[in-house]
Amino acid sequence: MKVSQEKARLRKEMLKKLSNQKEEERKKKSRVIKSRLLNSVLFKKAKVVMFYVTFDGEVDTSEMIKEAGKAGKIVAVPVCDNKRNTLRPVLMGLNERLKNGLYCVKEPARPREIPEELIDLVVVPGLAFDERGMRLGRGMGFYDRFLKGLPPKACKIGLAFSFQLHKSIPHLKSLDVPVDRVIFA
């Protein structure tokens, strides 16, 4: 089976598992993941942290974003840049008003861009991750293109529920960018 077919099959399986997970269970596991992330040395050392805005059953980052802001971190979130086919990091204030962006993913209503080279830590979504940090995204490649352009000092952490962890994720070395660590519950 081709890599693209394997990815499509696994993507479908993971989307189904995410949608079938009870909301109470998702929130409970998200709190555990939040605690693990916020207590990690990587998070504590970071000054600028880029989170994703939760979408479609993913690990909930809303409380993580609030806690990071309260802890004095500069918080950024992604905005899809359809022209460049990548993500742009924009500032996320504590009381930021959000609107639907591309693909109905929430983003700041008044985006203020932040240079990528300032980012110390990127919290990365994924439908699945493996032991080597390879991730399966939603298939558009936005995150992989963005992650490739980050400075080497930027740490990439994936967040996942335990059912999203797999022994091996199909990938293409030329396109897919691994994360440095996965935090899960």
CSV table of C-alpha atoms in Angstrom, one decimal:
chain,number,residue,atom,x,y,z
A,1,MET,CA,0.0,0.0,0.0
A,2,LYS,CA,1.3,3.5,-0.9
A,3,VAL,CA,2.2,5.9,1.9
A,4,SER,CA,-0.7,8.3,0.8
A,5,GLN,CA,-3.2,5.4,1.0
A,6,GLU,CA,-1.9,4.3,4.4
A,7,LYS,CA,-2.1,7.8,5.7
A,8,ALA,CA,-5.7,8.2,4.4
A,9,ARG,CA,-6.7,4.9,6.1
A,10,LEU,CA,-5.1,5.9,9.4
A,11,ARG,CA,-6.5,9.5,9.2
A,12,LYS,CA,-10.1,8.1,8.8
A,13,GLU,CA,-9.6,5.7,11.7
A,14,MET,CA,-8.3,8.4,14.0
A,15,LEU,CA,-11.0,10.9,13.1
A,16,LYS,CA,-13.6,8.3,13.9
A,17,LYS,CA,-11.9,7.6,17.3
A,18,LEU,CA,-11.7,11.3,18.1
A,19,SER,CA,-15.4,11.8,17.3
A,20,ASN,CA,-16.4,8.8,19.3
A,21,GLN,CA,-14.5,9.8,22.4
A,22,LYS,CA,-16.9,11.1,25.1
A,23,GLU,CA,-16.5,14.8,25.9
A,24,GLU,CA,-16.0,14.2,29.6
A,25,GLU,CA,-13.2,11.8,28.9
A,26,ARG,CA,-11.6,14.3,26.4
A,27,LYS,CA,-11.7,17.0,29.0
A,28,LYS,CA,-10.3,14.7,31.8
A,29,LYS,CA,-7.4,13.6,29.6
A,30,SER,CA,-6.7,17.1,28.4
A,31,ARG,CA,-6.3,18.3,32.0
A,32,VAL,CA,-3.7,15.5,32.6
A,33,ILE,CA,-1.9,16.5,29.4
A,34,LYS,CA,-2.0,20.2,30.4
A,35,SER,CA,-0.4,19.4,33.8
A,36,ARG,CA,2.3,17.4,32.1
A,37,LEU,CA,3.1,20.1,29.6
A,38,LEU,CA,3.0,23.0,32.1
A,39,ASN,CA,5.3,21.1,34.5
A,40,SER,CA,7.8,20.2,31.8
A,41,VAL,CA,11.2,21.8,31.9
A,42,LEU,CA,10.8,22.7,28.2
A,43,PHE,CA,7.7,24.7,28.9
A,44,LYS,CA,9.1,26.3,32.0
A,45,LYS,CA,12.2,27.5,30.0
A,46,ALA,CA,10.3,28.8,27.0
A,47,LYS,CA,9.5,32.5,26.7
A,48,VAL,CA,7.4,32.3,23.5
A,49,VAL,CA,5.0,29.4,23.1
A,50,MET,CA,2.9,28.7,20.1
A,51,PHE,CA,-0.2,26.6,20.7
A,52,TYR,CA,-2.8,25.3,18.3
A,53,VAL,CA,-6.5,26.3,18.9
A,54,THR,CA,-8.4,23.1,19.5
A,55,PHE,CA,-10.4,21.8,16.6
A,56,ASP,CA,-12.6,18.7,16.1
A,57,GLY,CA,-12.0,16.6,19.1
A,58,GLU,CA,-8.3,17.3,19.6
A,59,VAL,CA,-6.6,17.6,23.0
A,60,ASP,CA,-8.1,20.8,24.4
A,61,THR,CA,-5.5,23.6,24.6
A,62,SER,CA,-7.8,26.4,25.8
A,63,GLU,CA,-6.8,26.2,29.5
A,64,MET,CA,-3.1,25.7,28.5
A,65,ILE,CA,-3.2,28.9,26.5
A,66,LYS,CA,-4.7,30.8,29.5
A,67,GLU,CA,-2.2,29.3,32.0
A,68,ALA,CA,0.7,30.2,29.7
A,69,GLY,CA,-0.5,33.8,29.5
A,70,LYS,CA,-0.9,34.0,33.2
A,71,ALA,CA,2.6,32.6,33.7
A,72,GLY,CA,4.0,35.5,31.7
A,73,LYS,CA,4.6,33.6,28.5
A,74,ILE,CA,4.2,35.3,25.1
A,75,VAL,CA,1.5,33.1,23.5
A,76,ALA,CA,1.1,32.7,19.8
A,77,VAL,CA,-1.4,30.6,17.7
A,78,PRO,CA,-1.4,29.8,14.0
A,79,VAL,CA,-3.3,31.5,11.2
A,80,CYS,CA,-3.5,29.6,7.9
A,81,ASP,CA,-1.8,31.5,5.1
A,82,ASN,CA,-3.5,30.2,2.0
A,83,LYS,CA,-1.3,32.2,-0.3
A,84,ARG,CA,2.0,30.8,1.0
A,85,ASN,CA,0.3,27.4,1.9
A,86,THR,CA,1.7,27.5,5.5
A,87,LEU,CA,1.0,28.9,8.9
A,88,ARG,CA,1.8,32.3,10.3
A,89,PRO,CA,2.3,32.7,14.1
A,90,VAL,CA,0.2,35.5,15.6
A,91,LEU,CA,-0.1,36.8,19.1
A,92,MET,CA,-2.9,35.5,21.3
A,93,GLY,CA,-3.9,37.8,24.2
A,94,LEU,CA,-5.7,36.5,27.3
A,95,ASN,CA,-9.0,38.0,26.2
A,96,GLU,CA,-8.5,37.7,22.5
A,97,ARG,CA,-11.7,37.6,20.4
A,98,LEU,CA,-11.6,34.6,17.9
A,99,LYS,CA,-13.3,34.2,14.5
A,100,ASN,CA,-13.5,31.3,12.1
A,101,GLY,CA,-10.5,31.1,9.8
A,102,LEU,CA,-9.6,28.9,6.9
A,103,TYR,CA,-11.2,25.4,7.4
A,104,CYS,CA,-13.3,26.8,10.3
A,105,VAL,CA,-10.3,26.7,12.6
A,106,LYS,CA,-10.6,29.5,15.2
A,107,GLU,CA,-8.0,32.3,15.0
A,108,PRO,CA,-7.6,35.8,16.5
A,109,ALA,CA,-10.0,38.3,14.9
A,110,ARG,CA,-7.2,40.9,14.8
A,111,PRO,CA,-4.0,39.0,14.0
A,112,ARG,CA,-0.7,40.5,15.0
A,113,GLU,CA,2.1,38.5,13.5
A,114,ILE,CA,5.2,37.4,15.5
A,115,PRO,CA,8.5,36.4,13.9
A,116,GLU,CA,9.0,32.6,13.8
A,117,GLU,CA,12.6,33.0,15.1
A,118,LEU,CA,11.2,34.2,18.5
A,119,ILE,CA,9.3,30.9,19.1
A,120,ASP,CA,10.9,28.6,21.7
A,121,LEU,CA,8.2,25.9,21.9
A,122,VAL,CA,5.5,24.8,19.4
A,123,VAL,CA,2.6,22.7,20.7
A,124,VAL,CA,1.6,20.7,17.6
A,125,PRO,CA,-1.7,18.9,16.9
A,126,GLY,CA,-1.8,15.5,15.2
A,127,LEU,CA,-4.2,12.8,14.5
A,128,ALA,CA,-1.6,10.2,15.3
A,129,PHE,CA,2.1,10.0,16.5
A,130,ASP,CA,4.7,7.3,16.7
A,131,GLU,CA,7.7,6.4,18.9
A,132,ARG,CA,10.1,8.5,16.7
A,133,GLY,CA,7.9,11.6,16.8
A,134,MET,CA,6.5,11.2,13.3
A,135,ARG,CA,3.0,12.7,13.1
A,136,LEU,CA,-0.1,12.3,11.0
A,137,GLY,CA,-1.8,15.6,10.3
A,138,ARG,CA,-5.0,16.3,8.6
A,139,GLY,CA,-3.4,16.0,5.1
A,140,MET,CA,-3.0,19.6,4.0
A,141,GLY,CA,0.7,19.9,5.0
A,142,PHE,CA,0.4,23.4,6.7
A,143,TYR,CA,2.2,22.3,9.9
A,144,ASP,CA,4.9,20.4,8.1
A,145,ARG,CA,5.8,23.4,5.9
A,146,PHE,CA,5.7,25.6,9.0
A,147,LEU,CA,7.8,23.3,11.2
A,148,LYS,CA,10.5,23.0,8.5
A,149,GLY,CA,11.0,26.8,8.6
A,150,LEU,CA,11.5,27.0,12.4
A,151,PRO,CA,14.9,27.7,13.8
A,152,PRO,CA,16.6,24.6,15.3
A,153,LYS,CA,16.2,26.0,18.9
A,154,ALA,CA,12.4,25.7,18.7
A,155,CYS,CA,11.2,22.6,20.4
A,156,LYS,CA,8.2,20.8,18.9
A,157,ILE,CA,5.8,18.9,21.3
A,158,GLY,CA,2.9,16.9,20.1
A,159,LEU,CA,-0.2,16.4,22.2
A,160,ALA,CA,-2.3,13.2,22.0
A,161,PHE,CA,-4.7,10.8,23.6
A,162,SER,CA,-3.1,7.4,24.2
A,163,PHE,CA,-5.2,5.8,21.4
A,164,GLN,CA,-3.4,8.2,19.0
A,165,LEU,CA,0.0,6.6,19.6
A,166,HIS,CA,1.2,4.1,17.1
A,167,LYS,CA,4.3,2.0,16.7
A,168,SER,CA,4.9,3.5,13.3
A,169,ILE,CA,3.3,6.3,11.2
A,170,PRO,CA,3.6,6.2,7.4
A,171,HIS,CA,5.7,9.1,6.3
A,172,LEU,CA,7.8,10.7,3.6
A,173,LYS,CA,11.2,12.0,4.7
A,174,SER,CA,11.1,14.8,2.2
A,175,LEU,CA,7.7,16.1,3.5
A,176,ASP,CA,6.9,15.0,7.0
A,177,VAL,CA,8.5,16.7,10.0
A,178,PRO,CA,8.7,14.9,13.3
A,179,VAL,CA,8.1,16.4,16.8
A,180,ASP,CA,10.7,16.2,19.5
A,181,ARG,CA,8.4,14.8,22.1
A,182,VAL,CA,4.8,13.6,22.5
A,183,ILE,CA,2.8,14.3,25.7
A,184,PHE,CA,-0.2,12.0,26.1
A,185,ALA,CA,-2.8,10.7,28.5
